[in-house]
Amino acid sequence: MTVINVYIIDDSPVIAHRIRRGLEHSVGIKVAGCGSVAEFMNCNSSLKVDIAVANIPINSLNVKSFVSHVIHGKRIPLIVLVENQDEVIESIRLGVSDCVIKVLNIIDDNTFKSLAEKIRLLYNREKQINPLDKLMNEASGVKNLNGVIAIGASTGGTEATIEVLTKLPRKIPGIVVTQHMLDKFIGVYAQRLNRLCVLDVKEACDNDPILPGNVLIAPGDKHMAVKKVGHEYVVKCFKGHEVSGHCPSVDVLFDSVADACGRDAVGIILTGMGDDGAKGLKKMHDKGAFTIGQGEEGCCVYGMPQKAFELGGVSVQRALKLIPGELMNHLRRR
């Protein structure tokens, strides 16, 4: 079994010891050491640390230099314990790999459980090689980079989209994503994806071109649609009424991709509550696009994918971990 070596950082020895005790019974996790910020900064470079966990005030004076030293100097992924969503945003802006929110600033059993899950997930992303990676990056990979890949997701979709995009190579058609999320979080989410992927990821702006190896995320308060201008595709971002209960709406994106790209597109619908995207994916499917729906097994909320499947808009249903491989197989065949 793989053992993940974790270092706990807290200026309070009592709290650091409590976090150690909370993690020491977690399967596959070993606490390699714990200490204050200063002790960690000066610890022996021979100490094997896979992930650092810090319980520090994210708005403190020296936190920026500390985060930079951990991530860029020591090259160690960092998870921080925070108190609220504003601190999550600030942490990710600083380059922190992930966060766990302490409820009412209390580190309880649920916090430890969430922390252990985040540690395993981050380790898998940073350290382990996906068996599809070699296949996906072979020279005999995707040759036709024309067209657009459109992804729609809602509840549970932030992590599901990460799971898909981090498994894709740079040599791939341009990707557009509509994820139901508050506007203030979209920029930070795009930055996080950009760090995790080999693809270039950004929050979309009106008239941005859709380029191979690039991902555009819809703004949180505007619809995003795809339009063909000459020989290239661009996105149009605009204010509008809610469609299928949302702005941005997955239906708006998929509907526009169906009209602009026809069979030269791929549609992927991931976890989410309700039916946004179902009709749009059906339109893409009817116009010849290849469409993938997330299967029920392991799906956070099997709502949007289920509605799309019931409408007949899904070419294939796959478990989340199989979607990148299914997509790449299709792109190589076309």
mmCIF file of C-alpha atoms in Angstrom, residues 73-334:
data_model
loop_
_atom_site.group_PDB
_atom_site.id
_atom_site.type_symbol
_atom_site.label_atom_id
_atom_site.label_comp_id
_atom_site.label_asym_id
_atom_site.label_seq_id
_atom_site.Cartn_x
_atom_site.Cartn_y
_atom_site.Cartn_z
ATOM 1 C CA GLY A 73 11.072 26.321 -2.704
ATOM 2 C CA LYS A 74 10.446 22.939 -1.153
ATOM 3 C CA ARG A 75 8.156 21.852 -4.023
ATOM 4 C CA ILE A 76 5.635 20.344 -1.607
ATOM 5 C CA PRO A 77 1.844 20.548 -2.194
ATOM 6 C CA LEU A 78 0.121 22.458 0.608
ATOM 7 C CA ILE A 79 -3.326 22.032 2.189
ATOM 8 C CA VAL A 80 -4.494 24.683 4.658
ATOM 9 C CA LEU A 81 -7.229 24.629 7.288
ATOM 10 C CA VAL A 82 -9.391 27.741 6.927
ATOM 11 C CA GLU A 83 -12.454 29.251 8.555
ATOM 12 C CA ASN A 84 -14.654 30.334 5.635
ATOM 13 C CA GLN A 85 -15.077 30.574 1.853
ATOM 14 C CA ASP A 86 -13.344 33.960 1.697
ATOM 15 C CA GLU A 87 -10.224 32.340 3.126
ATOM 16 C CA VAL A 88 -10.569 29.528 0.572
ATOM 17 C CA ILE A 89 -10.469 32.123 -2.227
ATOM 18 C CA GLU A 90 -7.479 33.917 -0.715
ATOM 19 C CA SER A 91 -5.625 30.631 -0.168
ATOM 20 C CA ILE A 92 -6.056 29.480 -3.764
ATOM 21 C CA ARG A 93 -4.971 32.921 -5.002
ATOM 22 C CA LEU A 94 -1.752 32.426 -3.050
ATOM 23 C CA GLY A 95 -1.173 29.075 -4.739
ATOM 24 C CA VAL A 96 -2.347 26.686 -2.031
ATOM 25 C CA SER A 97 -3.242 23.292 -3.498
ATOM 26 C CA ASP A 98 -6.437 22.771 -1.503
ATOM 27 C CA CYS A 99 -8.342 23.818 1.634
ATOM 28 C CA VAL A 100 -10.449 22.277 4.370
ATOM 29 C CA ILE A 101 -12.944 24.485 6.187
ATOM 30 C CA LYS A 102 -13.054 24.233 9.982
ATOM 31 C CA VAL A 103 -16.652 24.538 11.168
ATOM 32 C CA LEU A 104 -16.784 27.371 13.725
ATOM 33 C CA ASN A 105 -12.973 27.163 13.840
ATOM 34 C CA ILE A 106 -13.226 23.732 15.482
ATOM 35 C CA ILE A 107 -11.095 20.849 14.225
ATOM 36 C CA ASP A 108 -13.437 17.903 14.762
ATOM 37 C CA ASP A 109 -13.788 14.354 13.429
ATOM 38 C CA ASN A 110 -15.532 15.539 10.240
ATOM 39 C CA THR A 111 -12.659 17.947 9.603
ATOM 40 C CA PHE A 112 -10.153 15.106 9.973
ATOM 41 C CA LYS A 113 -12.181 12.904 7.633
ATOM 42 C CA SER A 114 -12.349 15.642 4.997
ATOM 43 C CA LEU A 115 -8.651 16.402 5.466
ATOM 44 C CA ALA A 116 -7.671 12.752 4.974
ATOM 45 C CA GLU A 117 -9.757 12.555 1.779
ATOM 46 C CA LYS A 118 -8.168 15.749 0.418
ATOM 47 C CA ILE A 119 -4.678 14.435 1.223
ATOM 48 C CA ARG A 120 -5.306 11.212 -0.716
ATOM 49 C CA LEU A 121 -6.899 13.038 -3.645
ATOM 50 C CA LEU A 122 -4.085 15.583 -3.883
ATOM 51 C CA TYR A 123 -1.416 12.892 -3.601
ATOM 52 C CA ASN A 124 -3.021 10.891 -6.403
ATOM 53 C CA ARG A 125 -3.062 13.942 -8.656
ATOM 54 C CA GLU A 126 0.485 15.010 -7.865
ATOM 55 C CA LYS A 127 2.311 11.710 -7.588
ATOM 56 C CA GLN A 128 0.546 8.842 -9.257
ATOM 57 C CA ILE A 129 0.631 8.125 -12.989
ATOM 58 C CA ASN A 130 -2.726 7.413 -14.534
ATOM 59 C CA PRO A 131 -2.553 4.283 -16.744
ATOM 60 C CA LEU A 132 -4.139 6.292 -19.578
ATOM 61 C CA ASP A 133 -1.446 9.006 -19.536
ATOM 62 C CA LYS A 134 1.069 7.226 -21.745
ATOM 63 C CA LEU A 135 -1.626 6.229 -24.240
ATOM 64 C CA MET A 136 -3.002 9.767 -24.347
ATOM 65 C CA ASN A 137 0.333 11.398 -25.084
ATOM 66 C CA GLU A 138 1.682 9.006 -27.706
ATOM 67 C CA ALA A 139 2.812 10.455 -31.038
ATOM 68 C CA SER A 140 -0.007 8.521 -32.708
ATOM 69 C CA GLY A 141 -2.562 10.562 -30.754
ATOM 70 C CA VAL A 142 -5.059 13.171 -31.874
ATOM 71 C CA LYS A 143 -4.372 14.512 -35.368
ATOM 72 C CA ASN A 144 -7.561 16.484 -36.032
ATOM 73 C CA LEU A 145 -7.638 19.468 -33.661
ATOM 74 C CA ASN A 146 -10.649 21.101 -35.311
ATOM 75 C CA GLY A 147 -13.933 21.523 -33.495
ATOM 76 C CA VAL A 148 -14.914 22.110 -29.891
ATOM 77 C CA ILE A 149 -15.295 20.000 -26.748
ATOM 78 C CA ALA A 150 -18.110 21.339 -24.535
ATOM 79 C CA ILE A 151 -18.496 20.318 -20.878
ATOM 80 C CA GLY A 152 -21.407 21.113 -18.571
ATOM 81 C CA ALA A 153 -21.642 20.450 -14.832
ATOM 82 C CA SER A 154 -23.338 21.614 -11.648
ATOM 83 C CA THR A 155 -23.440 20.152 -8.121
ATOM 84 C CA GLY A 156 -20.261 18.155 -7.547
ATOM 85 C CA GLY A 157 -18.975 19.297 -10.908
ATOM 86 C CA THR A 158 -15.971 21.303 -9.761
ATOM 87 C CA GLU A 159 -14.085 18.146 -8.740
ATOM 88 C CA ALA A 160 -15.572 16.066 -11.583
ATOM 89 C CA THR A 161 -14.353 18.585 -14.169
ATOM 90 C CA ILE A 162 -10.903 18.553 -12.566
ATOM 91 C CA GLU A 163 -10.908 14.760 -12.777
ATOM 92 C CA VAL A 164 -11.568 14.940 -16.530
ATOM 93 C CA LEU A 165 -9.314 17.852 -17.496
ATOM 94 C CA THR A 166 -6.257 16.713 -15.545
ATOM 95 C CA LYS A 167 -6.234 13.469 -17.533
ATOM 96 C CA LEU A 168 -6.152 15.164 -20.939
ATOM 97 C CA PRO A 169 -3.060 15.953 -23.037
ATOM 98 C CA ARG A 170 -2.230 19.359 -24.452
ATOM 99 C CA LYS A 171 -2.725 18.147 -28.028
ATOM 100 C CA ILE A 172 -6.517 18.314 -28.039
ATOM 101 C CA PRO A 173 -9.247 20.533 -29.550
ATOM 102 C CA GLY A 174 -10.298 23.628 -27.609
ATOM 103 C CA ILE A 175 -12.566 23.091 -24.608
ATOM 104 C CA VAL A 176 -15.404 25.238 -23.236
ATOM 105 C CA VAL A 177 -16.921 24.635 -19.795
ATOM 106 C CA THR A 178 -20.070 25.881 -18.111
ATOM 107 C CA GLN A 179 -20.023 25.109 -14.391
ATOM 108 C CA HIS A 180 -22.751 26.403 -12.095
ATOM 109 C CA MET A 181 -20.767 28.442 -9.583
ATOM 110 C CA LEU A 182 -20.892 31.884 -7.945
ATOM 111 C CA ASP A 183 -19.176 34.530 -10.058
ATOM 112 C CA LYS A 184 -16.573 35.395 -7.410
ATOM 113 C CA PHE A 185 -15.301 31.813 -7.385
ATOM 114 C CA ILE A 186 -14.894 31.309 -11.155
ATOM 115 C CA GLY A 187 -11.586 33.151 -11.556
ATOM 116 C CA VAL A 188 -10.009 31.302 -8.653
ATOM 117 C CA TYR A 189 -11.348 27.984 -9.943
ATOM 118 C CA ALA A 190 -9.865 28.658 -13.384
ATOM 119 C CA GLN A 191 -6.505 29.484 -11.784
ATOM 120 C CA ARG A 192 -6.615 26.250 -9.824
ATOM 121 C CA LEU A 193 -7.363 24.242 -12.979
ATOM 122 C CA ASN A 194 -4.574 26.027 -14.805
ATOM 123 C CA ARG A 195 -2.101 24.868 -12.142
ATOM 124 C CA LEU A 196 -3.359 21.281 -12.186
ATOM 125 C CA CYS A 197 -3.626 20.769 -15.969
ATOM 126 C CA VAL A 198 -1.190 20.744 -18.858
ATOM 127 C CA LEU A 199 -3.915 22.684 -20.672
ATOM 128 C CA ASP A 200 -4.119 26.492 -20.522
ATOM 129 C CA VAL A 201 -7.222 27.399 -18.512
ATOM 130 C CA LYS A 202 -8.805 30.821 -18.005
ATOM 131 C CA GLU A 203 -12.120 32.498 -17.246
ATOM 132 C CA ALA A 204 -13.696 33.347 -20.589
ATOM 133 C CA CYS A 205 -14.015 36.885 -21.916
ATOM 134 C CA ASP A 206 -16.262 37.956 -24.778
ATOM 135 C CA ASN A 207 -14.753 37.109 -28.193
ATOM 136 C CA ASP A 208 -12.014 34.854 -26.792
ATOM 137 C CA PRO A 209 -10.922 32.376 -29.491
ATOM 138 C CA ILE A 210 -11.304 28.659 -28.759
ATOM 139 C CA LEU A 211 -7.835 27.274 -29.407
ATOM 140 C CA PRO A 212 -6.393 23.728 -29.226
ATOM 141 C CA GLY A 213 -4.940 22.968 -25.822
ATOM 142 C CA ASN A 214 -6.963 25.750 -24.183
ATOM 143 C CA VAL A 215 -9.945 25.721 -21.818
ATOM 144 C CA LEU A 216 -12.411 28.588 -21.354
ATOM 145 C CA ILE A 217 -14.652 28.616 -18.245
ATOM 146 C CA ALA A 218 -17.931 30.541 -18.446
ATOM 147 C CA PRO A 219 -18.154 33.581 -16.146
ATOM 148 C CA GLY A 220 -20.385 32.959 -13.145
ATOM 149 C CA ASP A 221 -22.904 35.670 -14.036
ATOM 150 C CA LYS A 222 -23.052 35.444 -17.850
ATOM 151 C CA HIS A 223 -24.136 32.924 -20.431
ATOM 152 C CA MET A 224 -21.396 31.617 -22.705
ATOM 153 C CA ALA A 225 -22.121 30.593 -26.292
ATOM 154 C CA VAL A 226 -19.936 29.419 -29.175
ATOM 155 C CA LYS A 227 -19.955 31.129 -32.554
ATOM 156 C CA LYS A 228 -18.039 30.420 -35.750
ATOM 157 C CA VAL A 229 -16.274 33.460 -37.187
ATOM 158 C CA GLY A 230 -14.509 32.732 -40.456
ATOM 159 C CA HIS A 231 -12.464 29.592 -39.907
ATOM 160 C CA GLU A 232 -12.291 29.803 -36.101
ATOM 161 C CA TYR A 233 -14.588 29.448 -33.134
ATOM 162 C CA VAL A 234 -14.999 32.166 -30.502
ATOM 163 C CA VAL A 235 -17.070 32.505 -27.345
ATOM 164 C CA LYS A 236 -19.742 35.113 -26.739
ATOM 165 C CA CYS A 237 -20.296 36.016 -23.084
ATOM 166 C CA PHE A 238 -23.445 37.976 -22.332
ATOM 167 C CA LYS A 239 -25.902 38.877 -19.600
ATOM 168 C CA GLY A 240 -29.299 37.264 -19.894
ATOM 169 C CA HIS A 241 -32.261 35.734 -18.145
ATOM 170 C CA GLU A 242 -31.885 32.331 -16.560
ATOM 171 C CA VAL A 243 -32.265 29.421 -18.969
ATOM 172 C CA SER A 244 -33.211 26.029 -17.510
ATOM 173 C CA GLY A 245 -32.969 27.752 -14.140
ATOM 174 C CA HIS A 246 -29.414 29.011 -14.500
ATOM 175 C CA CYS A 247 -27.128 31.769 -15.739
ATOM 176 C CA PRO A 248 -24.712 30.637 -17.017
ATOM 177 C CA SER A 249 -26.708 27.816 -18.538
ATOM 178 C CA VAL A 250 -25.315 24.569 -19.899
ATOM 179 C CA ASP A 251 -28.231 24.469 -22.347
ATOM 180 C CA VAL A 252 -27.167 27.817 -23.802
ATOM 181 C CA LEU A 253 -23.633 26.511 -24.329
ATOM 182 C CA PHE A 254 -24.634 23.134 -25.788
ATOM 183 C CA ASP A 255 -27.325 24.659 -28.010
ATOM 184 C CA SER A 256 -24.811 27.093 -29.499
ATOM 185 C CA VAL A 257 -22.195 24.367 -30.009
ATOM 186 C CA ALA A 258 -24.781 22.270 -31.865
ATOM 187 C CA ASP A 259 -25.489 25.169 -34.246
ATOM 188 C CA ALA A 260 -21.889 26.302 -34.705
ATOM 189 C CA CYS A 261 -20.028 22.984 -34.825
ATOM 190 C CA GLY A 262 -22.486 20.221 -35.721
ATOM 191 C CA ARG A 263 -20.738 16.854 -35.917
ATOM 192 C CA ASP A 264 -17.375 18.578 -35.387
ATOM 193 C CA ALA A 265 -17.983 18.677 -31.616
ATOM 194 C CA VAL A 266 -18.053 16.577 -28.472
ATOM 195 C CA GLY A 267 -20.460 17.198 -25.599
ATOM 196 C CA ILE A 268 -19.891 15.956 -22.037
ATOM 197 C CA ILE A 269 -22.480 16.294 -19.280
ATOM 198 C CA LEU A 270 -21.353 15.681 -15.714
ATOM 199 C CA THR A 271 -22.911 15.549 -12.256
ATOM 200 C CA GLY A 272 -25.578 18.103 -11.413
ATOM 201 C CA MET A 273 -29.043 18.649 -10.009
ATOM 202 C CA GLY A 274 -31.957 19.338 -12.333
ATOM 203 C CA ASP A 275 -32.001 19.125 -16.122
ATOM 204 C CA ASP A 276 -29.838 21.998 -17.399
ATOM 205 C CA GLY A 277 -27.919 20.792 -20.441
ATOM 206 C CA ALA A 278 -30.161 17.831 -21.241
ATOM 207 C CA LYS A 279 -31.996 19.459 -24.157
ATOM 208 C CA GLY A 280 -28.831 21.090 -25.460
ATOM 209 C CA LEU A 281 -26.924 17.801 -25.423
ATOM 210 C CA LYS A 282 -29.814 16.137 -27.277
ATOM 211 C CA LYS A 283 -29.554 18.844 -29.953
ATOM 212 C CA MET A 284 -25.794 18.265 -30.231
ATOM 213 C CA HIS A 285 -26.381 14.522 -30.539
ATOM 214 C CA ASP A 286 -29.054 15.021 -33.219
ATOM 215 C CA LYS A 287 -26.662 17.179 -35.237
ATOM 216 C CA GLY A 288 -24.031 14.443 -35.268
ATOM 217 C CA ALA A 289 -21.858 15.328 -32.292
ATOM 218 C CA PHE A 290 -20.418 12.584 -30.079
ATOM 219 C CA THR A 291 -21.869 12.928 -26.573
ATOM 220 C CA ILE A 292 -20.822 11.443 -23.242
ATOM 221 C CA GLY A 293 -22.899 11.332 -20.067
ATOM 222 C CA GLN A 294 -21.553 10.570 -16.614
ATOM 223 C CA GLY A 295 -22.945 7.273 -15.392
ATOM 224 C CA GLU A 296 -24.922 6.886 -12.187
ATOM 225 C CA GLU A 297 -22.259 4.877 -10.329
ATOM 226 C CA GLY A 298 -20.140 7.258 -8.277
ATOM 227 C CA CYS A 299 -21.979 10.310 -9.633
ATOM 228 C CA CYS A 300 -22.437 12.990 -6.969
ATOM 229 C CA VAL A 301 -25.898 13.956 -8.268
ATOM 230 C CA TYR A 302 -27.256 11.844 -11.124
ATOM 231 C CA GLY A 303 -29.688 14.500 -12.295
ATOM 232 C CA MET A 304 -28.465 16.342 -15.387
ATOM 233 C CA PRO A 305 -26.779 13.240 -16.882
ATOM 234 C CA GLN A 306 -29.894 11.157 -16.238
ATOM 235 C CA LYS A 307 -32.203 13.658 -17.946
ATOM 236 C CA ALA A 308 -29.884 13.838 -20.958
ATOM 237 C CA PHE A 309 -29.773 10.044 -21.162
ATOM 238 C CA GLU A 310 -33.567 9.731 -20.892
ATOM 239 C CA LEU A 311 -33.995 12.269 -23.732
ATOM 240 C CA GLY A 312 -31.751 10.157 -25.960
ATOM 241 C CA GLY A 313 -28.998 12.753 -26.075
ATOM 242 C CA VAL A 314 -26.160 10.541 -24.805
ATOM 243 C CA SER A 315 -24.032 8.489 -27.211
ATOM 244 C CA VAL A 316 -22.328 6.639 -24.338
ATOM 245 C CA GLN A 317 -22.569 6.635 -20.543
ATOM 246 C CA ARG A 318 -19.359 6.153 -18.596
ATOM 247 C CA ALA A 319 -18.133 6.306 -15.014
ATOM 248 C CA LEU A 320 -16.231 9.531 -14.358
ATOM 249 C CA LYS A 321 -12.787 7.892 -14.366
ATOM 250 C CA LEU A 322 -13.452 6.390 -17.808
ATOM 251 C CA ILE A 323 -14.630 9.599 -19.497
ATOM 252 C CA PRO A 324 -11.146 10.929 -20.440
ATOM 253 C CA GLY A 325 -10.264 7.629 -22.120
ATOM 254 C CA GLU A 326 -13.608 7.516 -23.954
ATOM 255 C CA LEU A 327 -13.081 11.065 -25.185
ATOM 256 C CA MET A 328 -9.526 10.375 -26.366
ATOM 257 C CA ASN A 329 -10.553 7.189 -28.154
ATOM 258 C CA HIS A 330 -13.214 9.110 -30.067
ATOM 259 C CA LEU A 331 -10.815 11.933 -30.977
ATOM 260 C CA ARG A 332 -8.276 9.470 -32.340
ATOM 261 C CA ARG A 333 -10.877 7.699 -34.490
ATOM 262 C CA ARG A 334 -12.383 10.728 -36.183
#
